[in-house]
Short mmCIF file of C-alpha atoms in Angstrom, two decimals:
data_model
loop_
_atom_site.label_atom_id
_atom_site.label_comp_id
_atom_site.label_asym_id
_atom_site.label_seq_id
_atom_site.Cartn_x
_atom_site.Cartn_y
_atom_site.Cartn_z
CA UNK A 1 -44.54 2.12 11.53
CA UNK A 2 -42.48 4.73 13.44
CA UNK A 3 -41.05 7.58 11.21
CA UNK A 4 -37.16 7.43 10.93
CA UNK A 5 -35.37 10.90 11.39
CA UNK A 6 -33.67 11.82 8.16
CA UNK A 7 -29.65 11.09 8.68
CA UNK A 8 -27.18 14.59 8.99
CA UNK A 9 -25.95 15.17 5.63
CA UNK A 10 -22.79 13.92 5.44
CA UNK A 11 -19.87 16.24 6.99
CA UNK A 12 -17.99 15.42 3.94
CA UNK A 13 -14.30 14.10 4.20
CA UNK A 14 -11.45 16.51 5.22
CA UNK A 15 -8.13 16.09 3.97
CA UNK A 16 -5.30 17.30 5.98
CA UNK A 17 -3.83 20.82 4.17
CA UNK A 18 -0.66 20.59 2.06
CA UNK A 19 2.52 21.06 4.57
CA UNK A 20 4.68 21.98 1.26
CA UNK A 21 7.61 20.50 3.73
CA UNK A 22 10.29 18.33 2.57
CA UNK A 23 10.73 16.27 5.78
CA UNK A 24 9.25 13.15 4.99
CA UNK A 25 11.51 12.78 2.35
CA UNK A 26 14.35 13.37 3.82
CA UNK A 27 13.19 11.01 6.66
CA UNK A 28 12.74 7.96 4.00
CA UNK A 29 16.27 9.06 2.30
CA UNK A 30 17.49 8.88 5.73
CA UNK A 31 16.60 5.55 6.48
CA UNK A 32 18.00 4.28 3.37
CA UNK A 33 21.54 5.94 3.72
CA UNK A 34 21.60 5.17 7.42
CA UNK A 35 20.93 1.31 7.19
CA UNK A 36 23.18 0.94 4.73
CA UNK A 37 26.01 3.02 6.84
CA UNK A 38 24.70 0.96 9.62
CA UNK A 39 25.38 -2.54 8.17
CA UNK A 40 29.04 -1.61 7.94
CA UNK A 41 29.07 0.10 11.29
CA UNK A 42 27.52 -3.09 13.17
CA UNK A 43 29.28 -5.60 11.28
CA UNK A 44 33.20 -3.65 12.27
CA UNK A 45 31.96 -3.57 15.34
CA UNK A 46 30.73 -7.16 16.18
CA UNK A 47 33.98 -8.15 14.02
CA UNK A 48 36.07 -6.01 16.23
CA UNK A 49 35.15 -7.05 19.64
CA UNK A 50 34.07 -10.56 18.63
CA UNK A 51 36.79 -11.67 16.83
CA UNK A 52 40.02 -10.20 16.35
CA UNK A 53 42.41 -11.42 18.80
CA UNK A 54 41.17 -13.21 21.83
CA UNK A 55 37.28 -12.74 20.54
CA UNK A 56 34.78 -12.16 23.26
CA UNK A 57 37.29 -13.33 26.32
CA UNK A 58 39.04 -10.24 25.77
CA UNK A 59 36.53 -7.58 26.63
CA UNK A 60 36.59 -6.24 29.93
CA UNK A 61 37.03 -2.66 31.19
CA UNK A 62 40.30 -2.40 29.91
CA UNK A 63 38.98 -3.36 26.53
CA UNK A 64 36.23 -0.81 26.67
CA UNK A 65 38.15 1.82 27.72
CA UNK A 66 41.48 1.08 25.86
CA UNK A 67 38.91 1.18 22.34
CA UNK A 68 37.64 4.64 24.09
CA UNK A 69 40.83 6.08 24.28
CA UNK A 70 41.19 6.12 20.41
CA UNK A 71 39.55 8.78 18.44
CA UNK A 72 38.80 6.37 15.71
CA UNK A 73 36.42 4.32 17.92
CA UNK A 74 34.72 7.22 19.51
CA UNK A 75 33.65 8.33 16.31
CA UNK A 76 32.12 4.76 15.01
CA UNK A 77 30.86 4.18 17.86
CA UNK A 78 29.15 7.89 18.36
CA UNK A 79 27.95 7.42 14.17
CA UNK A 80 26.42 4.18 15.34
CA UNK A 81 25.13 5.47 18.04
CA UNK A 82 23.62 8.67 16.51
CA UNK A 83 22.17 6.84 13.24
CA UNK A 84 20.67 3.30 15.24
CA UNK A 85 18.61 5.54 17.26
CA UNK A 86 17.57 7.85 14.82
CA UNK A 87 17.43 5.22 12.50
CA UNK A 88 15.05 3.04 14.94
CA UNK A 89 13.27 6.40 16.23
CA UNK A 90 12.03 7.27 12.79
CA UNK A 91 11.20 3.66 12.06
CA UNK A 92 8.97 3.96 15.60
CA UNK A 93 7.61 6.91 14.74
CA UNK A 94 6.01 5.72 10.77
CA UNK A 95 5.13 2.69 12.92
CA UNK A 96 3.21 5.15 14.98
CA UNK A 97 1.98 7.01 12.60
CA UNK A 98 0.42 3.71 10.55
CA UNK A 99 -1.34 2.29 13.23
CA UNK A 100 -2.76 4.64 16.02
CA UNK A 101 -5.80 5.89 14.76
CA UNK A 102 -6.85 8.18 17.28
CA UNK A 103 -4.88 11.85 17.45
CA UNK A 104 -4.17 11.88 21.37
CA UNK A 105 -3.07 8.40 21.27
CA UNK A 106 -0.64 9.66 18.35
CA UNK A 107 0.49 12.37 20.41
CA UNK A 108 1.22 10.61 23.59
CA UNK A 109 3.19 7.81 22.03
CA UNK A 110 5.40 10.18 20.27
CA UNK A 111 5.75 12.43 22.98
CA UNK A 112 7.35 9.24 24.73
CA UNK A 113 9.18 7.91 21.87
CA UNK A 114 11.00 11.20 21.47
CA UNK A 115 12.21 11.79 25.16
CA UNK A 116 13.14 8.00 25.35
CA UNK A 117 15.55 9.01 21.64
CA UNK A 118 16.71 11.97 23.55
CA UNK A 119 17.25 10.70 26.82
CA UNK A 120 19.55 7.75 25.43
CA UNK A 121 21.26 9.96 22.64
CA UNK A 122 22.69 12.62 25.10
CA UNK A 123 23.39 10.22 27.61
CA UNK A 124 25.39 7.77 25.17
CA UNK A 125 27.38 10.87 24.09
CA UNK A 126 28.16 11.87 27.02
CA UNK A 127 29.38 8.66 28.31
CA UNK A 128 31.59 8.33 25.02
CA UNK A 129 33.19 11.93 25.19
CA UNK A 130 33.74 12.11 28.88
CA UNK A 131 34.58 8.63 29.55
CA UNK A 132 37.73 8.30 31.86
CA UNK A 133 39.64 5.28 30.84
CA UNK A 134 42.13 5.31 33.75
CA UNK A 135 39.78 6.66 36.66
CA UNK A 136 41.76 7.47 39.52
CA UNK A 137 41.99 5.23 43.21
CA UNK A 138 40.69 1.79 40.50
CA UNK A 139 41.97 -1.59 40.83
CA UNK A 140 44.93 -1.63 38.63
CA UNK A 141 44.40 -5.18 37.44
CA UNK A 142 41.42 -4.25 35.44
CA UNK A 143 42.42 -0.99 33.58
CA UNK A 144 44.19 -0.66 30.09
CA UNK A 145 47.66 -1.04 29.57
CA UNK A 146 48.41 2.46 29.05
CA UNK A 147 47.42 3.83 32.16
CA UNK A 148 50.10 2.09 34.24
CA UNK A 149 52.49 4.48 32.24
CA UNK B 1 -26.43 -18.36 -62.47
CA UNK B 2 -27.43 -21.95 -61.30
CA UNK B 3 -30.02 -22.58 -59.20
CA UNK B 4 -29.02 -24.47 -55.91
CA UNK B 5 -29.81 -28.07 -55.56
CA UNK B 6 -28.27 -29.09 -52.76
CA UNK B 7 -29.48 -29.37 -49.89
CA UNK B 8 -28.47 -27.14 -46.98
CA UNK B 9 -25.84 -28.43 -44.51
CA UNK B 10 -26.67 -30.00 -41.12
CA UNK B 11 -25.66 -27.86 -37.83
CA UNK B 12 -23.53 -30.64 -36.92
CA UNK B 13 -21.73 -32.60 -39.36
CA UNK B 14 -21.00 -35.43 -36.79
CA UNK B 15 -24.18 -37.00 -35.00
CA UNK B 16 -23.27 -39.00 -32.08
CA UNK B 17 -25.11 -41.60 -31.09
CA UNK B 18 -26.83 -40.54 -27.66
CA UNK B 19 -24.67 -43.80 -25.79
CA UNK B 20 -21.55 -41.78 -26.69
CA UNK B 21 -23.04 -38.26 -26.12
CA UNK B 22 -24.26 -38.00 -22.47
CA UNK B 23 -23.75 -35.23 -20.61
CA UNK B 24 -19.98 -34.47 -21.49
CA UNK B 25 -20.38 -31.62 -22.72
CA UNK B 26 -22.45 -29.64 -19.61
CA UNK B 27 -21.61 -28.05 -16.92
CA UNK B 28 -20.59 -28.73 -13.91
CA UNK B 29 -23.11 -27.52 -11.15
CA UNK B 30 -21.54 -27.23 -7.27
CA UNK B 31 -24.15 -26.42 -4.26
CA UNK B 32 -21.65 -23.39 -2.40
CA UNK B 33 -22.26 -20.88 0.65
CA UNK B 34 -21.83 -17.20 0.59
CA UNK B 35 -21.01 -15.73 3.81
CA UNK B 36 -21.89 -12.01 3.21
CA UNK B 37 -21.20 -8.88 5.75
CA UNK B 38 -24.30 -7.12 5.48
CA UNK B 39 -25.01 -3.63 6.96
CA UNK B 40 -28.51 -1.70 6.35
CA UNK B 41 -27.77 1.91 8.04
CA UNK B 42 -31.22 2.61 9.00
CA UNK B 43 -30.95 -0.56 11.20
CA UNK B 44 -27.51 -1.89 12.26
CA UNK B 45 -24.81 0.17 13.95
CA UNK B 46 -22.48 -2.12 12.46
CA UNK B 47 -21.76 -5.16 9.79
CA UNK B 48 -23.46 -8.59 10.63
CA UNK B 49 -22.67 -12.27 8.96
CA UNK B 50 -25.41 -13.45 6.99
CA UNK B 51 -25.18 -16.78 4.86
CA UNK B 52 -26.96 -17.77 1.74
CA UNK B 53 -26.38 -21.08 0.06
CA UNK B 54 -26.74 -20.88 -3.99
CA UNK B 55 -26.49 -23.43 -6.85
CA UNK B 56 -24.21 -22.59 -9.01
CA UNK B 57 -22.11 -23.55 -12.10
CA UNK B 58 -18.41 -23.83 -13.13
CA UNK B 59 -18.88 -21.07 -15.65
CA UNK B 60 -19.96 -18.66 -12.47
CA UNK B 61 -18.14 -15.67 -10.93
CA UNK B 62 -18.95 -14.54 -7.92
CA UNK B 63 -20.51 -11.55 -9.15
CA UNK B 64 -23.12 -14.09 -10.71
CA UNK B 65 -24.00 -15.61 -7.28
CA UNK B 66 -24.20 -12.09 -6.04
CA UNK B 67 -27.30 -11.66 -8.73
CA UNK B 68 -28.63 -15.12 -8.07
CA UNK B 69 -28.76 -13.92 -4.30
CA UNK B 70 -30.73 -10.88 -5.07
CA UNK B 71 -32.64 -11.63 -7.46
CA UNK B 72 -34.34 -14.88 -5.95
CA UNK B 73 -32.95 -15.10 -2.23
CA UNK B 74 -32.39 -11.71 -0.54
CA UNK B 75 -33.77 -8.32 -2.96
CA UNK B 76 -32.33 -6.08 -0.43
CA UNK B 77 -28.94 -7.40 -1.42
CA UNK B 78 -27.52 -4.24 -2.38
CA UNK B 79 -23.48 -3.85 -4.20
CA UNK B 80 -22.32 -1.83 -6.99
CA UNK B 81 -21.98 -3.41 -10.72
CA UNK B 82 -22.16 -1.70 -14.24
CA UNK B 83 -20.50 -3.53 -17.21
CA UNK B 84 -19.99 -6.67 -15.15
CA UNK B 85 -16.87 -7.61 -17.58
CA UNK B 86 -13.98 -6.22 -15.81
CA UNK B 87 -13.78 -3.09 -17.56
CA UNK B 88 -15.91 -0.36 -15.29
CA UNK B 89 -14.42 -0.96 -11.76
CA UNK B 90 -17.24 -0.73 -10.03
CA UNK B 91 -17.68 -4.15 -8.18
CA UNK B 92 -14.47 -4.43 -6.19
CA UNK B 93 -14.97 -6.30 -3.03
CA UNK B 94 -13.30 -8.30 -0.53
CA UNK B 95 -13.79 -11.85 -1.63
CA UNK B 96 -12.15 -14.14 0.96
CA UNK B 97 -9.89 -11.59 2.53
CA UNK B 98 -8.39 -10.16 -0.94
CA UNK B 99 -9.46 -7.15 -2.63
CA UNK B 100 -10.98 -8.60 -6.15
CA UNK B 101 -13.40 -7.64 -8.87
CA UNK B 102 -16.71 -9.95 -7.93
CA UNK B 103 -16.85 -9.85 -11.98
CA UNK B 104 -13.33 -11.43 -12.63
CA UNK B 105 -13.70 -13.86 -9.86
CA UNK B 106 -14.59 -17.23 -10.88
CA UNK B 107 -15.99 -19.75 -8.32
CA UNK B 108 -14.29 -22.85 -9.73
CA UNK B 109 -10.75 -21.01 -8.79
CA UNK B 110 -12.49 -20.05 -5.68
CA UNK B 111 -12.53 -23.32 -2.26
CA UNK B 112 -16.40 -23.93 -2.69
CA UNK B 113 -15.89 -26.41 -0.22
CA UNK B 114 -16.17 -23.85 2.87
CA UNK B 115 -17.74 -20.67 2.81
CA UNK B 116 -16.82 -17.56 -0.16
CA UNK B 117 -16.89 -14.52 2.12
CA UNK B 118 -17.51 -11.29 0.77
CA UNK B 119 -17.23 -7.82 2.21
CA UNK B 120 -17.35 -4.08 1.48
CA UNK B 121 -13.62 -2.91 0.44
CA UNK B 122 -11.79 -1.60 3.44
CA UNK B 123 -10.85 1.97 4.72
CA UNK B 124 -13.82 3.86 3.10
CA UNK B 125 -16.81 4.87 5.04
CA UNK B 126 -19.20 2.05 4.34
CA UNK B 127 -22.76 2.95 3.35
CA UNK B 128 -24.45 -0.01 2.42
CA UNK B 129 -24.09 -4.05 1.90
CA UNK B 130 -20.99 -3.80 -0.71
CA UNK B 131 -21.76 0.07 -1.18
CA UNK B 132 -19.06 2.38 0.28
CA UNK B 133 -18.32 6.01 0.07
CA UNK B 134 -15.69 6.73 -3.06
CA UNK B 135 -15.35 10.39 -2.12
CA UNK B 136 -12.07 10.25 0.01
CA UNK B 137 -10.91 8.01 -3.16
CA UNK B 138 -11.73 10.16 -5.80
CA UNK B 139 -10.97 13.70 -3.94
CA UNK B 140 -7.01 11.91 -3.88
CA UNK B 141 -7.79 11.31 -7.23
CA UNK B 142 -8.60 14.66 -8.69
CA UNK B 143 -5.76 16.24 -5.78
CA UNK B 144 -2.82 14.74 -8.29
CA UNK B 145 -4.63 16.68 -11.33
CA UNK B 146 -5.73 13.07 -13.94
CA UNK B 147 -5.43 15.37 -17.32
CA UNK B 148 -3.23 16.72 -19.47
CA UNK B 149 -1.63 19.78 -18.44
CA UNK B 150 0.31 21.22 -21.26
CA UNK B 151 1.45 25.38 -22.63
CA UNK B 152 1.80 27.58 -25.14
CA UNK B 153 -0.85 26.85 -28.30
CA UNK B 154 -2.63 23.94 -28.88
CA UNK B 155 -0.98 21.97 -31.97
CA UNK B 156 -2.93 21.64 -35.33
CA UNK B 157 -1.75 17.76 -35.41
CA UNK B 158 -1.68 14.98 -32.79
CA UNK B 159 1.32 15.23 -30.06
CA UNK B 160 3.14 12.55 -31.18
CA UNK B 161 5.35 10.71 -28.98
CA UNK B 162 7.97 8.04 -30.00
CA UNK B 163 6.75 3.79 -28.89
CA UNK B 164 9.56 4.20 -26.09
CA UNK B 165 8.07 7.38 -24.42
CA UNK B 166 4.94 5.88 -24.75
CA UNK B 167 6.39 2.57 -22.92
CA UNK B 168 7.28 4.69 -20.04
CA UNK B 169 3.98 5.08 -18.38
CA UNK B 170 2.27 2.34 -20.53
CA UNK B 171 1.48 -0.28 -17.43
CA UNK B 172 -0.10 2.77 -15.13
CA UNK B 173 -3.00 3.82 -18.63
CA UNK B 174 -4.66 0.30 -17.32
CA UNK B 175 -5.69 1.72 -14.29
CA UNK B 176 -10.07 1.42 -13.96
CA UNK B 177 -10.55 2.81 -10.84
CA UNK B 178 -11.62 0.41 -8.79
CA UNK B 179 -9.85 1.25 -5.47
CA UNK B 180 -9.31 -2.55 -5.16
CA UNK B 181 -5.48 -0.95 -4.40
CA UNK B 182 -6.15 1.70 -1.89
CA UNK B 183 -8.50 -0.29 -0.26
CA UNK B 184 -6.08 -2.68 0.34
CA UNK B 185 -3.41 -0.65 1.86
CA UNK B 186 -2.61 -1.11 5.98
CA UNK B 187 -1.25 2.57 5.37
CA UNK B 188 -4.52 3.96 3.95
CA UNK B 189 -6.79 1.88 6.83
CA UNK B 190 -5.69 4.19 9.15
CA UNK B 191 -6.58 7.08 8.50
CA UNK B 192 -7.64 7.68 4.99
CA UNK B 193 -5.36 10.41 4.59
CA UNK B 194 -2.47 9.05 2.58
CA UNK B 195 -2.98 9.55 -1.14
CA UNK B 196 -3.34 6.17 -1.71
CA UNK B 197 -1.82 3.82 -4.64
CA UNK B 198 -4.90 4.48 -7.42
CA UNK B 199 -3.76 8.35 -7.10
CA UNK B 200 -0.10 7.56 -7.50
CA UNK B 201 -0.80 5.41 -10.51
CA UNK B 202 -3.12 7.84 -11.85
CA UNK B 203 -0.18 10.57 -11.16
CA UNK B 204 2.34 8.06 -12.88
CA UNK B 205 0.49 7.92 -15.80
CA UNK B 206 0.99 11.94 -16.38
CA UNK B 207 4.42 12.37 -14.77
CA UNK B 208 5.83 10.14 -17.20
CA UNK B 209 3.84 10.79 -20.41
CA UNK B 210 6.54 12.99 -22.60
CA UNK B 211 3.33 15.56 -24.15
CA UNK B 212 2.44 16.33 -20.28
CA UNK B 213 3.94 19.30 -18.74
CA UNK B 214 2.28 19.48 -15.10
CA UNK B 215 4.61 16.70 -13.70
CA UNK B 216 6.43 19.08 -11.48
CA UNK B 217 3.26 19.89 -9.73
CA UNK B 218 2.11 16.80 -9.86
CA UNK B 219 5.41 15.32 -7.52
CA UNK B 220 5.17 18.38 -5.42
CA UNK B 221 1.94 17.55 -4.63
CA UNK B 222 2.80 13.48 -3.63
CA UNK B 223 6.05 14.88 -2.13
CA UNK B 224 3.83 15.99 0.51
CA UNK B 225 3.28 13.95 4.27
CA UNK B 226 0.38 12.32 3.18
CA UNK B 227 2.04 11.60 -0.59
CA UNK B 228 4.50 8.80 -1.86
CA UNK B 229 6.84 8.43 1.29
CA UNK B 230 4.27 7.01 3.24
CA UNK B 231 4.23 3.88 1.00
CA UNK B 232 5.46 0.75 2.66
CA UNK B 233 5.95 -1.36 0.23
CA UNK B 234 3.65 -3.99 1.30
CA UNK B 235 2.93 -4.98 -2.84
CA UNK B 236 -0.59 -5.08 -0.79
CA UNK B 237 -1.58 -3.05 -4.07
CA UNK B 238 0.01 -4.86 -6.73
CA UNK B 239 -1.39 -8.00 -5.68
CA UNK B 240 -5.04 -6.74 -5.47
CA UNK B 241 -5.05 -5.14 -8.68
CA UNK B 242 -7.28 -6.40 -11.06
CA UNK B 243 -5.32 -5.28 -14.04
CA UNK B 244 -2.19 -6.66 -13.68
CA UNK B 245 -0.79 -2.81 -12.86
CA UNK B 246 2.79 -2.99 -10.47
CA UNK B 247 1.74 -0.64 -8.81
CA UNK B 248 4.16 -0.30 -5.97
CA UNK B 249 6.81 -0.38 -9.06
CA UNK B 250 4.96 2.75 -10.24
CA UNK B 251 5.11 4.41 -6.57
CA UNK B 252 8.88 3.57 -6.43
CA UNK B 253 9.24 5.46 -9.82
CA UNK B 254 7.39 8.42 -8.73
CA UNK B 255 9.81 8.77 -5.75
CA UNK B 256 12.74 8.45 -7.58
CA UNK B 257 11.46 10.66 -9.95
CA UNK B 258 10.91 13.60 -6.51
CA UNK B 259 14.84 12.40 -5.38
CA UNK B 260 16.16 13.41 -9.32
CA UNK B 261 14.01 16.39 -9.22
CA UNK B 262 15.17 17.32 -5.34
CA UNK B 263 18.83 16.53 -5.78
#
């Protein structure tokens, strides 16, 4: 009978230190707070260009750009904006955080999770704030009302 | 004093005829399978299937068959059992895909008709057959500080405490230890580095007991990134524990109780 080596003694099992940081609770009060915000948000929204007036026949550019021309809309629209993607960023990232089990892999998918966030947050601001709703040399029959003033 | 006369009284006072008798009163035997992950370290590099068909009766648990397995089939058979009546905790297992005690399992409530599988509880480092590694359980355990933590001098009577303080942590006292809960959490498969629900419940059980007075460290401890906000709320716990304990209503209390305490 061969001789069996006698196992390593176990390495024993490290817990990760302490962080003594608040984030993840902010991050879950977050998500509460912002998918309740969110529901009303959405629902104005989907009401708004759905079904007042003409419903969905009436958006076009006009439509777009006569909403954009209010500061009312640019603000919902930049709070939904700001709170579905960090809203569905955070929700990515527990996901992420449940189920990859190795380190790198953790790493990596954040890593692209976070510039995707970024990427659409700063555009989608941008677009709202420096949006032009009567752009210069158009086709008049497609812009707002107000810009053949 | 008068000597007794009579003569003693039969066992039975009713003697049925054997025609009426039979066999009503025995118990019904089933032939079943066990389909059992077994894993010998000094030989596998990883579980294998093995299957073992018993005899057993509708009195059984599945702890029983276990037994009847090792002790006439299969002595290498190896799982953990002390008190075998539901009280010690040791025997948790995953009978047919659900974290159970193999003592408070009975086969009749069990489908006999196709395999009973059983496996080593999930998310601890498995050692042997049923046998896993409870360190990683218990160091959660003894991270949330399970005793009394209290100041100033020690009282010459009993703390007493009202029946409605007492009612405030009452479900989470149950808790035995098993790690039939953490076991069962997708969260705590992972990685092994969330706290786990047995911790939490263990932490309830202080936090709100009205003599304790270490419940601040005690939520600054689970308000950490491995602590209570990493609970899903799955109810994968509540539905594997073997006492009855809602657990996933005591994690929700502990985190409200870190929000009051926070805001």
């Amino acid at each position: 009978m061969s001789t069996t080596s006698i196992p390593a003694p176990r390495t024993g099992y490290s817990r990760h230190k302490s962080t003594r940081s608040k984030f993840e609770m902010f991050a879950w009060l977050f998500m509460r707070i912002s998918g309740v915000v969110l529901v009303i948000l959405i629902f104005g929204h989907l009401f708004v260009n759905l079904w007042v007036g003409d419903g969905v026949q009436a958006i076009d550019f006009g439509f777009v750009a006569g909403k954009w021309a209010s500061p009312f809309w640019q603000i919902w629209d930049l709070l939904m904006l700001w709170l579905a993607m960090l809203h569905g960023t955070n929700g990515l990232r527990t996901i992420i955080m449940d189920y990859s089990e190795k380190p790198s892999t953790r790493m990596a998918l954040q890593v692209i999770l976070y510039i995707a966030a970024v990427i659409v947050i700063v555009l989608g601001t941008l677009v709202i704030f420096t949006f032009d709703p009567c752009p210069a040399g158009a086709d008049p029959s497609v812009l707002a009302e107000f810009c053949k003033a | 004093m008068s000597t007794d006369t009579t003569p003693a009284e039969p066992a039975s006072k009713i003697d049925l005829p054997d025609h009426v008798a039979g066999d009503a009163g025995s118990i019904p035997s089933f032939d079943c399978t066990f389909r059992i992950a077994r894993f010998d370290p000094e030989q596998d590099s990883e579980p294998h299937w093995e299957e073992y068909n018993v005899t057993m009766y509708g009195t059984d648990r599945v702890l029983d068959a276990l037994h009847k397995i090792k002790w006439e089939i299969d002595g290498s058979l190896s799982f953990r059992r002390s008190c075998a009546h539901g009280v010690c905790g040791s025997d948790a297992m995953r009978i047919n895909g659900r974290n159970r005690l193999a003592c408070k399992t009975l086969l009749k409530d069990l489908d006999t008709s196709k395999p009973i599988i059983v496996e080593a509880i999930k998310g601890l480092p498995l050692e042997k057959d049923m046998i896993v590694d409870m360190e990683p359980f218990f160091q959660s355990y003894r991270e949330i500080m399970p005793f009394l933590i209290t100041s100033g001098h020690e009282p010459t009577r009993e703390r007493l405490q009202s029946a409605e303080q007492r009612q405030a942590f009452d479900d989470t006292t149950k808790c035995i230890l098993c790690a039939a809960c953490t076991s069962s959490c997708p969260v705590f498969w992972t990685d092994g580095q969330y706290f786990g629900p047995a911790a939490i419940v263990n932490a309830h059980r202080f936090i709100f007991d009205s003599r304790d007075e270490g419940g601040d460290m005690r939520l600054e401890v689970l308000n950490d990134k491995e602590g209570v906000w990493r609970c899903r709320t799955t109810f994968n716990c509540t539905e594997a524990c073997p006492r009855g304990i809602e657990v996933t209503k005591a994690i929700a209390e502990v985190k409200q109780a870190i929000l009051q305490r926070a805001f």
